[in-house]
CSV table of C-alpha atoms and ligand atoms in Angstrom, one decimal:
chain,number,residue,atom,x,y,z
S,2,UNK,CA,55.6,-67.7,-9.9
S,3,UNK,CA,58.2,-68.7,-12.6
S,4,UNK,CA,61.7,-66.9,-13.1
S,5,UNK,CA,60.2,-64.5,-15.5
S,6,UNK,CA,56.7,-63.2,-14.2
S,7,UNK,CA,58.6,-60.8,-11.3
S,8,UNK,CA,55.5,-58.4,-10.2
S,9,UNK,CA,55.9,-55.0,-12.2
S,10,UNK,CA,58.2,-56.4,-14.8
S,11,UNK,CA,56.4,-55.9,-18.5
S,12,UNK,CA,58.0,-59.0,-21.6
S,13,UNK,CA,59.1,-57.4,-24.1
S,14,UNK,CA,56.6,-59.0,-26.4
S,15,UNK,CA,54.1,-57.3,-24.2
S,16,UNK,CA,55.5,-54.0,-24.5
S,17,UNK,CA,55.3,-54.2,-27.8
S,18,UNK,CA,51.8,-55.6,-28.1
S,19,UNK,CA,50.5,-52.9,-26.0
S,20,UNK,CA,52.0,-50.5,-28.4
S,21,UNK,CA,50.5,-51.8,-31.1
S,22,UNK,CA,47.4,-52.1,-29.9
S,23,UNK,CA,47.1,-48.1,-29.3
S,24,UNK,CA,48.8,-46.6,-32.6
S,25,UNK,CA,47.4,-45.8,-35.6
S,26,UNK,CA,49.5,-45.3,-38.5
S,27,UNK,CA,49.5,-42.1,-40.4
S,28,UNK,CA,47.0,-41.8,-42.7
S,29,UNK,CA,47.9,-39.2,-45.5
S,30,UNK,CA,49.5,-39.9,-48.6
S,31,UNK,CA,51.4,-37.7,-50.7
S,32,UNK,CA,52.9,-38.7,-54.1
S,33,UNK,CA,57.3,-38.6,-55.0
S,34,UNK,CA,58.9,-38.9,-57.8
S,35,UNK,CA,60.8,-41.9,-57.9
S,36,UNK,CA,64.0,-40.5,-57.8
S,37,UNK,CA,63.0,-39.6,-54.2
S,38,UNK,CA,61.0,-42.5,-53.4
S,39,UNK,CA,64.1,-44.3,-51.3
S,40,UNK,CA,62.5,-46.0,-47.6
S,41,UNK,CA,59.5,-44.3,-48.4
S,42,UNK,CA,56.1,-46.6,-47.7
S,43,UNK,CA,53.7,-47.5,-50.3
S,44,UNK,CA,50.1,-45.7,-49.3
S,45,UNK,CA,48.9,-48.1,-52.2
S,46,UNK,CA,50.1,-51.3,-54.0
S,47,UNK,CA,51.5,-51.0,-57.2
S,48,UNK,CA,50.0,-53.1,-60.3
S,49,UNK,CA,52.0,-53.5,-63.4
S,50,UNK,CA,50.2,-51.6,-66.4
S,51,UNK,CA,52.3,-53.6,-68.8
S,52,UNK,CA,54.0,-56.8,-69.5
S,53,UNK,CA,58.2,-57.4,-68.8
S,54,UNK,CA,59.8,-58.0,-70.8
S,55,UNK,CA,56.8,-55.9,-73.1
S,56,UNK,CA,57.6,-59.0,-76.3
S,57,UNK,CA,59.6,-61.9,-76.3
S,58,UNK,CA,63.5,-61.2,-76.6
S,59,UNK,CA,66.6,-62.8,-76.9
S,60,UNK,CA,68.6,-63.9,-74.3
S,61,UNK,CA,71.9,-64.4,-76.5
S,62,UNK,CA,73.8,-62.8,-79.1
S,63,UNK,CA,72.8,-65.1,-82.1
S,64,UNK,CA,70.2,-66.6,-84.7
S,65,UNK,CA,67.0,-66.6,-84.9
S,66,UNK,CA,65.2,-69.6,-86.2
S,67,UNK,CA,62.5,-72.2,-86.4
S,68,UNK,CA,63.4,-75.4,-84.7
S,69,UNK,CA,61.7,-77.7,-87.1
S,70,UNK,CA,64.4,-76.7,-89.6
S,71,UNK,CA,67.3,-76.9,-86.9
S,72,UNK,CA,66.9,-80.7,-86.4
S,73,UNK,CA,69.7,-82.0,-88.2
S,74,UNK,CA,73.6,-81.0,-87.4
S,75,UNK,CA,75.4,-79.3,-90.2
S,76,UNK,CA,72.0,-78.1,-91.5
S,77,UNK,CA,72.5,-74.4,-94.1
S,78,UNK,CA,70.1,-71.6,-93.6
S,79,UNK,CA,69.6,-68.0,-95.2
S,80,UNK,CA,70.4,-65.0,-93.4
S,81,UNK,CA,68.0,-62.6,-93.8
S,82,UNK,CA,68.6,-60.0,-92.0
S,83,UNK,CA,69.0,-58.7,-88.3
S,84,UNK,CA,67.1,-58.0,-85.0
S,85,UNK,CA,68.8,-55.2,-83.0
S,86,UNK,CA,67.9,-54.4,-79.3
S,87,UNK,CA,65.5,-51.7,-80.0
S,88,UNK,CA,65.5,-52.1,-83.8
S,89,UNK,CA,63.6,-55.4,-84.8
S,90,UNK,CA,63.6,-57.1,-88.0
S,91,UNK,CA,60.9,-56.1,-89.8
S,92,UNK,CA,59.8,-58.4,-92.4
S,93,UNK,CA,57.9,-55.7,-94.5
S,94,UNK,CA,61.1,-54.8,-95.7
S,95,UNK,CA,61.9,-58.1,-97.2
S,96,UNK,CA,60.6,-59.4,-100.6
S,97,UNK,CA,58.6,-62.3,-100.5
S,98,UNK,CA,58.5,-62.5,-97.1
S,99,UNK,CA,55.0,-61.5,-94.9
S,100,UNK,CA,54.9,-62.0,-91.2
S,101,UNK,CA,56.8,-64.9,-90.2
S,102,UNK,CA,60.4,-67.0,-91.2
S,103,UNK,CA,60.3,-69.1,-94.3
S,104,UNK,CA,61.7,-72.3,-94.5
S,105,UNK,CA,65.6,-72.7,-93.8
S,106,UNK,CA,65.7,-68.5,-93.1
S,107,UNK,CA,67.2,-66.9,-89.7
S,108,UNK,CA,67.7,-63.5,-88.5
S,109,UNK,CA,70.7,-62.7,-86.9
S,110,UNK,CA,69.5,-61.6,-83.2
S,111,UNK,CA,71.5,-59.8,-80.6
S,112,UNK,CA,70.6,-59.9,-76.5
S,113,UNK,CA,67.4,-58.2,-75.9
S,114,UNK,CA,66.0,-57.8,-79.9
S,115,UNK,CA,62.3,-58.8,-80.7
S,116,UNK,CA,62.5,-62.1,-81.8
S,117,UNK,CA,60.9,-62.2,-85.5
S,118,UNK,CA,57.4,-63.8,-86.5
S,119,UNK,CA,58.2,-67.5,-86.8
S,120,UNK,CA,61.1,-68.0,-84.7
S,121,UNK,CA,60.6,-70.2,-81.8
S,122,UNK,CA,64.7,-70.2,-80.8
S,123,UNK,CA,67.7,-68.5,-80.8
S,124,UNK,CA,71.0,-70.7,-81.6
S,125,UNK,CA,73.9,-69.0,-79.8
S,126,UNK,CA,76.4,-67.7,-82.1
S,127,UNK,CA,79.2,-69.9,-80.8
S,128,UNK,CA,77.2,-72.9,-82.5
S,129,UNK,CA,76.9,-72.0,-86.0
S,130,UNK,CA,79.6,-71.1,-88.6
S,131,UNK,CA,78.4,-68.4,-91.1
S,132,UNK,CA,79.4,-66.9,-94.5
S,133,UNK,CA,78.2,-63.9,-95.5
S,134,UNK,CA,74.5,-64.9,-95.8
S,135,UNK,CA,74.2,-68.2,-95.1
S,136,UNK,CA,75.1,-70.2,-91.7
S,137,UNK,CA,75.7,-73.7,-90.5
S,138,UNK,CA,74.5,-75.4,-87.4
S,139,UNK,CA,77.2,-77.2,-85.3
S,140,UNK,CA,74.4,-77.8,-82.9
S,141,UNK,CA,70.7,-79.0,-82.9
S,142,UNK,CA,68.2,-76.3,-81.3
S,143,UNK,CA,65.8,-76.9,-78.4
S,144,UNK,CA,62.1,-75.1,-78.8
S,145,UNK,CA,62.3,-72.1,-76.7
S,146,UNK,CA,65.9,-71.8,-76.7
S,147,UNK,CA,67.1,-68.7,-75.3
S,148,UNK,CA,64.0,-66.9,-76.0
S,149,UNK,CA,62.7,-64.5,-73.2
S,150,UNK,CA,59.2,-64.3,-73.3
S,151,UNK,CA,56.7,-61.8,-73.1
S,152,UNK,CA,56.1,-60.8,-69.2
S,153,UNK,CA,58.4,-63.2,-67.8
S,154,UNK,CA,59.5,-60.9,-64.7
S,155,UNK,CA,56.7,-59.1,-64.7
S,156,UNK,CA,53.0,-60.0,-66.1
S,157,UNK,CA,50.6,-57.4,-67.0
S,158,UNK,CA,48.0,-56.6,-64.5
S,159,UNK,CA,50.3,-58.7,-61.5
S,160,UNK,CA,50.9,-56.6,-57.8
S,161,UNK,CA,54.3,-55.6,-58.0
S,162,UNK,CA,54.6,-54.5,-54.5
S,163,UNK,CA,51.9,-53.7,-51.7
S,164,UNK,CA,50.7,-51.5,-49.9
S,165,UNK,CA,53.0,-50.5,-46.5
S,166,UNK,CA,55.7,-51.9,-48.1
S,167,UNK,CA,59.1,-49.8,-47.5
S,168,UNK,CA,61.0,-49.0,-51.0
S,169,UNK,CA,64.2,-49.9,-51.3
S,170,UNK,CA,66.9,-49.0,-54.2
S,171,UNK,CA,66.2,-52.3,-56.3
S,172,UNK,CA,62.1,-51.5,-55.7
S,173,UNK,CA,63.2,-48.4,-57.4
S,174,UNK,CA,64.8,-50.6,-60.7
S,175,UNK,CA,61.7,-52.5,-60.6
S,176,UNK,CA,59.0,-49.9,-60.7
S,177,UNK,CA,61.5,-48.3,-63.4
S,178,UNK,CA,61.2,-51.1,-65.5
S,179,UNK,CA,57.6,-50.7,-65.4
S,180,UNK,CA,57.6,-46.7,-66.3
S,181,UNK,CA,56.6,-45.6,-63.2
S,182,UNK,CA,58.3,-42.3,-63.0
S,183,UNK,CA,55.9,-41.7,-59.1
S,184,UNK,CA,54.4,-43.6,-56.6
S,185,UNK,CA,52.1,-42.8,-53.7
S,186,UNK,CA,53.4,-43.0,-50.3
S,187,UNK,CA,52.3,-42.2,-46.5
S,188,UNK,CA,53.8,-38.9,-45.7
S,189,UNK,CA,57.1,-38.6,-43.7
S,190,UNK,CA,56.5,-39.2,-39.5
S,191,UNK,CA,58.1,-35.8,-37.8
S,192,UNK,CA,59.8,-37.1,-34.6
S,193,UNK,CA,61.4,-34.3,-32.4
S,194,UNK,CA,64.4,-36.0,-30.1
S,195,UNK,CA,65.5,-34.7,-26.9
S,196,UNK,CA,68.1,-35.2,-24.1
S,197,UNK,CA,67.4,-34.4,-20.0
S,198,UNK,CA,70.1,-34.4,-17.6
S,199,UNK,CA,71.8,-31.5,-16.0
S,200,UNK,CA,74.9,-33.3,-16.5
S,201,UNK,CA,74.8,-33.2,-20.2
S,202,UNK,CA,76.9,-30.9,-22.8
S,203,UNK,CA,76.5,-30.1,-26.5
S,204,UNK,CA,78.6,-30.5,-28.9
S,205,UNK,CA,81.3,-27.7,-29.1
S,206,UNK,CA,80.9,-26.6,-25.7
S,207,UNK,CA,84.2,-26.5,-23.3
S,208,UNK,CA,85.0,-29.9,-22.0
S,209,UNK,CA,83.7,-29.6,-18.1
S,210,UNK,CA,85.0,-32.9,-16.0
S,211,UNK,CA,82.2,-32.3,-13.9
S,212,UNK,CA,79.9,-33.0,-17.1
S,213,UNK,CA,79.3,-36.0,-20.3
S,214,UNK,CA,79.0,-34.9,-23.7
S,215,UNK,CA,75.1,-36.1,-24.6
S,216,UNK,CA,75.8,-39.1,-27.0
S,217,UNK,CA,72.2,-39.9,-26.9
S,218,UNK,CA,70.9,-37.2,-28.8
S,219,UNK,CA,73.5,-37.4,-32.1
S,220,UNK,CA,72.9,-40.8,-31.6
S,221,UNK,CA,69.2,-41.1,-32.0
S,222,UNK,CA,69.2,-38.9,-34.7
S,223,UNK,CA,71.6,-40.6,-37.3
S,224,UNK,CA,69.5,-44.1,-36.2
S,225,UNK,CA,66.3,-42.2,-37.0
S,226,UNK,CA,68.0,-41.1,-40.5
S,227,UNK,CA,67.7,-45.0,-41.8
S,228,UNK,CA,64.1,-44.6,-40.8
S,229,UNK,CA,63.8,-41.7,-43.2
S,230,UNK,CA,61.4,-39.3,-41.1
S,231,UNK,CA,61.7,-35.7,-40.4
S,232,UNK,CA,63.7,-34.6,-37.3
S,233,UNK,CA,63.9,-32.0,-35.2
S,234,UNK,CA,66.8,-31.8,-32.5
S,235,UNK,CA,64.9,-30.1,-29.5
S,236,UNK,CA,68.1,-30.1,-27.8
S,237,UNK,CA,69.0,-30.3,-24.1
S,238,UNK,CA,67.3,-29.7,-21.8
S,239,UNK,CA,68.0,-29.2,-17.6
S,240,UNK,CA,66.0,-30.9,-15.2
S,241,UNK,CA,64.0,-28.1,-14.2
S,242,UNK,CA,59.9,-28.3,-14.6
S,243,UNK,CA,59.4,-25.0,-16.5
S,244,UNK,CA,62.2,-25.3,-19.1
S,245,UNK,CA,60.9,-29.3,-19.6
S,246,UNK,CA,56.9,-28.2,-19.8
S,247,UNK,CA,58.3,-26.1,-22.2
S,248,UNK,CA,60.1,-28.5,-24.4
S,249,UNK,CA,58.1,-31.0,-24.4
S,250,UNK,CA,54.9,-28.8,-25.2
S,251,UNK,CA,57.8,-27.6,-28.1
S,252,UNK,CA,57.9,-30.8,-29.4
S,253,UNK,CA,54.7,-32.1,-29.3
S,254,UNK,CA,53.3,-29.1,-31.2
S,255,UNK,CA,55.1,-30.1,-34.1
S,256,UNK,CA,55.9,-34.2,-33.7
S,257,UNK,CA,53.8,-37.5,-34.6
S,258,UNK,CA,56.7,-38.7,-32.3
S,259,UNK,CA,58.7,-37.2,-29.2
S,260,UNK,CA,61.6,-39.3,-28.3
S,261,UNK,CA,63.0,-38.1,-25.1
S,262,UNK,CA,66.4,-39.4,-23.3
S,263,UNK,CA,67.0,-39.4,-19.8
S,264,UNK,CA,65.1,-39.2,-16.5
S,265,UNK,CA,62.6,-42.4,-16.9
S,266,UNK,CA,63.9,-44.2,-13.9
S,267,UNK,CA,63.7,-42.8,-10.3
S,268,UNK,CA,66.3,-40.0,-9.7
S,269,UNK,CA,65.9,-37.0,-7.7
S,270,UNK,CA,66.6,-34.6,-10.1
S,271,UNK,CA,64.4,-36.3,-12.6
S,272,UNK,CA,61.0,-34.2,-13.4
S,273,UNK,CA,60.3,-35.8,-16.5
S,274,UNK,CA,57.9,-38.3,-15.3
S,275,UNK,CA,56.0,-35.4,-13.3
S,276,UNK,CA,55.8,-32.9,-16.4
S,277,UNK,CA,54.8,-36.2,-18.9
S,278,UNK,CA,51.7,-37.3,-16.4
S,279,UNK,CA,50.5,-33.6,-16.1
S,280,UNK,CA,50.9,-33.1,-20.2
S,281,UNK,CA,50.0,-36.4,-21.4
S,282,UNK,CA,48.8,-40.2,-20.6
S,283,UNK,CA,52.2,-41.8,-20.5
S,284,UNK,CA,52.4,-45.7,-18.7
S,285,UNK,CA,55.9,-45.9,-17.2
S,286,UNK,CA,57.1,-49.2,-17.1
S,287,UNK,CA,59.4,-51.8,-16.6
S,288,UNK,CA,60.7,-53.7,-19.1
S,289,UNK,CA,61.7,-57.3,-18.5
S,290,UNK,CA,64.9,-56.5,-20.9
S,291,UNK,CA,68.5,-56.0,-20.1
S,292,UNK,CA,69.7,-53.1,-20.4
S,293,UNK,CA,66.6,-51.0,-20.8
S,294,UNK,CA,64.4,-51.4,-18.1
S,295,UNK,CA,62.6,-48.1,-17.8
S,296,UNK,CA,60.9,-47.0,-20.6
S,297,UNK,CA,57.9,-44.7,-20.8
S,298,UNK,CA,55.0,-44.7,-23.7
S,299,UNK,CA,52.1,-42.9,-23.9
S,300,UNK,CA,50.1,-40.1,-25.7
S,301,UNK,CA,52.1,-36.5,-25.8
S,302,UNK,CA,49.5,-34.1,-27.3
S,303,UNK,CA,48.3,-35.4,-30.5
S,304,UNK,CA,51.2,-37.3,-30.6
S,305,UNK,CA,53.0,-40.3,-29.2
S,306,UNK,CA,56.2,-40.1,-26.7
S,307,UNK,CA,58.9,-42.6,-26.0
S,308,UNK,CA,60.7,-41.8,-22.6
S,309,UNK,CA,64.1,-43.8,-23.3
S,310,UNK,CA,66.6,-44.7,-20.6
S,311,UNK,CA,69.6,-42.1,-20.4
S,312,UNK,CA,72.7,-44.4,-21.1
S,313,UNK,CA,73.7,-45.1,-24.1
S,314,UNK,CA,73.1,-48.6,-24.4
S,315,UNK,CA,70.0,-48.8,-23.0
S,316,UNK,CA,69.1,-45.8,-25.5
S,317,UNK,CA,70.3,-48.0,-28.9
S,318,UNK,CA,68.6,-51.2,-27.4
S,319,UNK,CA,65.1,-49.8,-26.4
S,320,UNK,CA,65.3,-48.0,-29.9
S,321,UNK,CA,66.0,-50.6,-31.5
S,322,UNK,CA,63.9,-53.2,-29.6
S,323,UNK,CA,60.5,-51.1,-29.4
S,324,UNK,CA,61.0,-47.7,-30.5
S,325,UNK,CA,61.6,-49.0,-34.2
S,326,UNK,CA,58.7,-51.2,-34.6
S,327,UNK,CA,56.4,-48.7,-33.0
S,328,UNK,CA,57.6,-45.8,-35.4
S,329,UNK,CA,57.4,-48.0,-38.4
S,330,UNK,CA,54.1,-49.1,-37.6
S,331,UNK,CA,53.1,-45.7,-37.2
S,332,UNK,CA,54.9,-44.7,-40.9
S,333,UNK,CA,52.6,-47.1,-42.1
S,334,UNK,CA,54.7,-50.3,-42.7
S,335,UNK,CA,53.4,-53.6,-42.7
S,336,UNK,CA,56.3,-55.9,-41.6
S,337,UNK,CA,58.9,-55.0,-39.8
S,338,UNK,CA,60.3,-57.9,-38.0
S,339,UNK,CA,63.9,-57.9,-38.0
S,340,UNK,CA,66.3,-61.0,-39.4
S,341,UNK,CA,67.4,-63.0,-36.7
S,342,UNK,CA,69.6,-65.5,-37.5
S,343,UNK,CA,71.2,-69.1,-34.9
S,344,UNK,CA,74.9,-68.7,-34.3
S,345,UNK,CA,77.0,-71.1,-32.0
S,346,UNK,CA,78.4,-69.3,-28.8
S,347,UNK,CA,82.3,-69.1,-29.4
S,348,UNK,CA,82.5,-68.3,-25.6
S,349,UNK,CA,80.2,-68.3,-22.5
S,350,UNK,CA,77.5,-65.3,-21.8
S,351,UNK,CA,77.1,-64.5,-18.5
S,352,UNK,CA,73.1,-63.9,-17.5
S,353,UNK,CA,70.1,-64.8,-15.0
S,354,UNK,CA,67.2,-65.7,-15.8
S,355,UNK,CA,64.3,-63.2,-15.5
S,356,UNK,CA,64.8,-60.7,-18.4
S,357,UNK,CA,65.8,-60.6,-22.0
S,358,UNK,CA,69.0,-59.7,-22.6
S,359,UNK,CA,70.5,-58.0,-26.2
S,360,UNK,CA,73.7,-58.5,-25.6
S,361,UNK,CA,76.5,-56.8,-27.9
S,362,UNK,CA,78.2,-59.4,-30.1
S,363,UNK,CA,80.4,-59.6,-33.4
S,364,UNK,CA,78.9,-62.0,-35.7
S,365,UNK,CA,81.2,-63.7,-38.4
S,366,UNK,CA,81.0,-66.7,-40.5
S,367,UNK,CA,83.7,-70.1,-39.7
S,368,UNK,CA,83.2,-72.1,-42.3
S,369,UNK,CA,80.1,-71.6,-43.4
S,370,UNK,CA,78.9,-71.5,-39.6
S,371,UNK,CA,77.7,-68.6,-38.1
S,372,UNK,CA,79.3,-67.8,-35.3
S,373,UNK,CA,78.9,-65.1,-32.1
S,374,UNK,CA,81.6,-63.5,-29.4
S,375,UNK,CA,81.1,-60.7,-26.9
S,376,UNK,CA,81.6,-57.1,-28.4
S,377,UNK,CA,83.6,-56.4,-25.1
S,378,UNK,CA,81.9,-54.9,-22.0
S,379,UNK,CA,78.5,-55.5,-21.6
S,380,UNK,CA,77.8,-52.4,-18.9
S,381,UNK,CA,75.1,-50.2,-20.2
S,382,UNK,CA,77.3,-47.1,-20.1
S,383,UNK,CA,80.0,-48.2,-22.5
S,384,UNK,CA,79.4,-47.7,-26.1
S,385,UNK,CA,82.5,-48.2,-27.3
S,386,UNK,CA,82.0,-51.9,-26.8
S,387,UNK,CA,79.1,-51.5,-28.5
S,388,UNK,CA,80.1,-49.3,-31.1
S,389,UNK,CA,82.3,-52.9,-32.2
S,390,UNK,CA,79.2,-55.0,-32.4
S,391,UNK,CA,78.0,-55.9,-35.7
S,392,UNK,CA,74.6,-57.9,-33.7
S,393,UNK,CA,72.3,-58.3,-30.9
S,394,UNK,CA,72.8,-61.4,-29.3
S,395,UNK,CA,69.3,-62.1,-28.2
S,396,UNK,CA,69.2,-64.3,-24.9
S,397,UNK,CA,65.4,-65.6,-23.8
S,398,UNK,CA,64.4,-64.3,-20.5
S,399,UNK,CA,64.7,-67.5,-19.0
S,400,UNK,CA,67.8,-68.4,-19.7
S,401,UNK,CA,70.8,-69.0,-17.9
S,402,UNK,CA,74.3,-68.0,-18.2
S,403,UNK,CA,75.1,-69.5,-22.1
S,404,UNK,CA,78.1,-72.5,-22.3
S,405,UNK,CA,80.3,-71.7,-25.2
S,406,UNK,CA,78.8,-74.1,-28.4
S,407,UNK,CA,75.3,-73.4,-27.3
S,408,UNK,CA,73.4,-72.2,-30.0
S,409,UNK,CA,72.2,-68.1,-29.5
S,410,UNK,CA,69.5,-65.9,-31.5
S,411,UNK,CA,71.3,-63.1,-33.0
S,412,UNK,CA,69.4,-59.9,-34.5
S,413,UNK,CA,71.9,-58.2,-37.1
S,414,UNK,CA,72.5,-54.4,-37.6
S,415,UNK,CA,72.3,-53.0,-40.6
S,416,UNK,CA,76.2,-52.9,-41.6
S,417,UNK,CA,75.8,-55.9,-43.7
S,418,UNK,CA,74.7,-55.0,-47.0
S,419,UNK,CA,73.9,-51.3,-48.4
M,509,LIG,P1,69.0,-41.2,-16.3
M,509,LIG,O1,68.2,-42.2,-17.1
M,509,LIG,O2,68.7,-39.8,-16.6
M,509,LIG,O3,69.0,-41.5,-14.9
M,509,LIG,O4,70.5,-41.4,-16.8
M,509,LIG,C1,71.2,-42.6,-16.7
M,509,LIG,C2,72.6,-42.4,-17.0
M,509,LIG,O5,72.7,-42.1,-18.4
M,509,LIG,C3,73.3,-41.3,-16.2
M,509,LIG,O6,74.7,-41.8,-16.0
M,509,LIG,C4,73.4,-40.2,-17.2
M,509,LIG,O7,74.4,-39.3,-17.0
M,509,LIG,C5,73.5,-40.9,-18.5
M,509,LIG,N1,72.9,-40.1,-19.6
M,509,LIG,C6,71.7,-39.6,-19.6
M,509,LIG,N2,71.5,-38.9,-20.7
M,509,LIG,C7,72.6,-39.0,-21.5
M,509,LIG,C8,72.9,-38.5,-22.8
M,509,LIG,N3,72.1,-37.8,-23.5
M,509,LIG,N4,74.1,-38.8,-23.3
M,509,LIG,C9,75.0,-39.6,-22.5
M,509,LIG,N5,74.7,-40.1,-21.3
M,509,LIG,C10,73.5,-39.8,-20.8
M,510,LIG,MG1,68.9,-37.8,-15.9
């Protein structure tokens, strides 16, 4: 047996796989309004019903022309009139004139105007010198100069975006620029969060040295906020078997999801693993991750349930590491594997081989070098260390300690760009 195959001790990629392999994403669809279509998934993909730009444009304030004419420097044209962004030349308006540019004639064009019949370039504005209705070219002209055609960031008929893709604000721009004032998506997943632990105050209650504030709960839910689902704060609740039967049947009533917090691993005063086996079919493992081992999955009612670890840490890591790709999944996403970048260890990480660690590190750039140190400490009750990380610093389960200069997987959060 190898470092990393202890009896009882589940990979993470494992965990995950198992996951997967029992959820099935929601399957209604509701249409929004753009304006409130922000992280919400595509229930269909999205086919552009016209071309963009809809005609070819100009990219430059200038002149239209015909480059057959524009072939010689100092050459004179006729200016016959002017292309405005929404308000093109229209040639009906000129004597003598049809469809298309005569010989030696331009239109003066600004950024964005149709370009007139006949043109087949613009000459920027900074190369000519013009009189009141004629102009000279300092410059010759290249076919196709500064001419935006017709459907060159979007062509008619092309998939914009698919299916279980997540919108984001410049998805929104883009199906804007297409007219699409609403979109169908997969309605929002309803996850009810709780905390166990007789220890544990609310918010505004009386500091009690004898208790902890519960961090997990406040915690959970601002993280579930980027995931843009409906949540319901169940609350705490004691380790007693009545008042948990009673939450957790609470919760699964109304939740796809229950996320509970607390009482996974073996503690005396921890029913939570009785109540789940007599309510639901809930696997309690171990995972081979550091922190995080226990975690618990399993059907709740017609939903699903996520048994978390109580501390902190181990709370934000087994979110992040397999509550998130479960619950997007679920939401109907199709990808959702995080960014993970190679940065050079600035100092040594202490581990043994056996389980995955997510270390808490702060990523920065030297140089154009990404580079990793330790957020501080890496107990799994101190999130103030954590709370100073900008990345995971992912560490294979059978590695060793890391020697500062090795090269490390790191995972990013999601302070980088917004
Ligand atoms: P448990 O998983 O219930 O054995 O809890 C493990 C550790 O996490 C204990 O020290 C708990 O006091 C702590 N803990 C459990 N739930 C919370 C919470 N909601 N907020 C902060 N700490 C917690
Ligand atoms: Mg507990």
């Amino acid at each position: 047996m190898d470092c990393c195959s202890q009896p009882g001790l589940l990979s993470v990629h494992d965990a995950l796989l198992r996951m997967h392999q029992q959820l099935t994403p929601v399957q209604e669809a509701e249409w929004v309004e753009l304006a409130f279509a922000l992280d919400r998934v595509l229930a269909e993909s999205v086919l552009a019903s016209i071309n963009v730009p809809a005609g070819d444009n100009s990219a430059m304030d200038g002149y239209a022309l015909r480059t057959g004419d524009a072939q010689t420097e100092g050459a004179v044209f006729d200016v016959i009139g002017q292309s405005l962004a929404g308000h093109p030349f229209r040639f009906t308006e000129q004597e003598g004139v049809q469809s298309a540019l005569g010989k030696m004639q331009v239109v003066r064009i600004m950024t964005g105007a149709m370009i007139p019949g006949g043109a087949d370039a613009v000459v920027m504005q900074e190369n000519v010198t013009r009189t009141a209705q004629t102009l000279h070219l300092n410059k010759l002209v290249v076919q196709g100069e500064n001419i935006r055609r017709a459907g060159d960031d979007i062509k008619k008929g092309s998939e914009v975006l698919s299916k279980g893709h997540r919108i984001s604000a410049l998805d929104i721009g883009l199906l804007a620029s297409l007219g699409i004032a609403r979109i169908k998506v997969w309605r929002k997943l309803r996850i009810a969060v709780l905390s166990t632990g007789d220890e544990l105050l609310s918010l505004g209650s009386t500091h009690d040295e004898d208790k902890i504030y519960d961090s997990n709960r406040p915690l959970l839910c601002a993280l579930l906020q980027r995931l843009n689902v409906e949540i319901k704060d169940i609350g705490i609740i004691a380790d007693d078997l009545l008042g948990l039967r009673a939450a957790f049947m609470r919760a699964a009533q109304w939740a796809d999801v229950v996320i509970s917090t607390g009482g996974v691993s073996v503690g005396d005063a921890d029913y939570t693993k009785t109540i789940l086996e007599e309510l639901g079919q809930i696997d309690f493992w171990k995972v081979a991750m550091k922190p995080g081992k226990p975690f618990a999955f399993g059907r709740l009612g017609a939903g699903w349930f996520f048994g978390l670890p109580g501390n902190p840490v181990s709370t934000a890591v087994t979110y992040h590491q397999l509550v998130v790709p479960a619950v997007r999944y679920l939401a109907g996403e199709k990808s959702v594997e995080s960014v993970q970048l190679n940065a050079i260890a600035k100092q040594s990480f202490k581990k043994h081989p056996g389980r995955m660690d997510f270390q808490r590190g702060v990523l920065a750039s030297e140089q154009g070098v990404n580079t990793v140190v330790s957020a501080g400490s890496q107990s799994s009750g101190v999130l103030s260390s954590m709370a100073k990380a900008n990345c995971y610093i992912r560490l294979e389960a059978e590695r060793g300690t890391v020697l500062p200069g090795e090269t490390v997987t790191v995972i990013p959060f999601d302070s980088f760009i917004r």
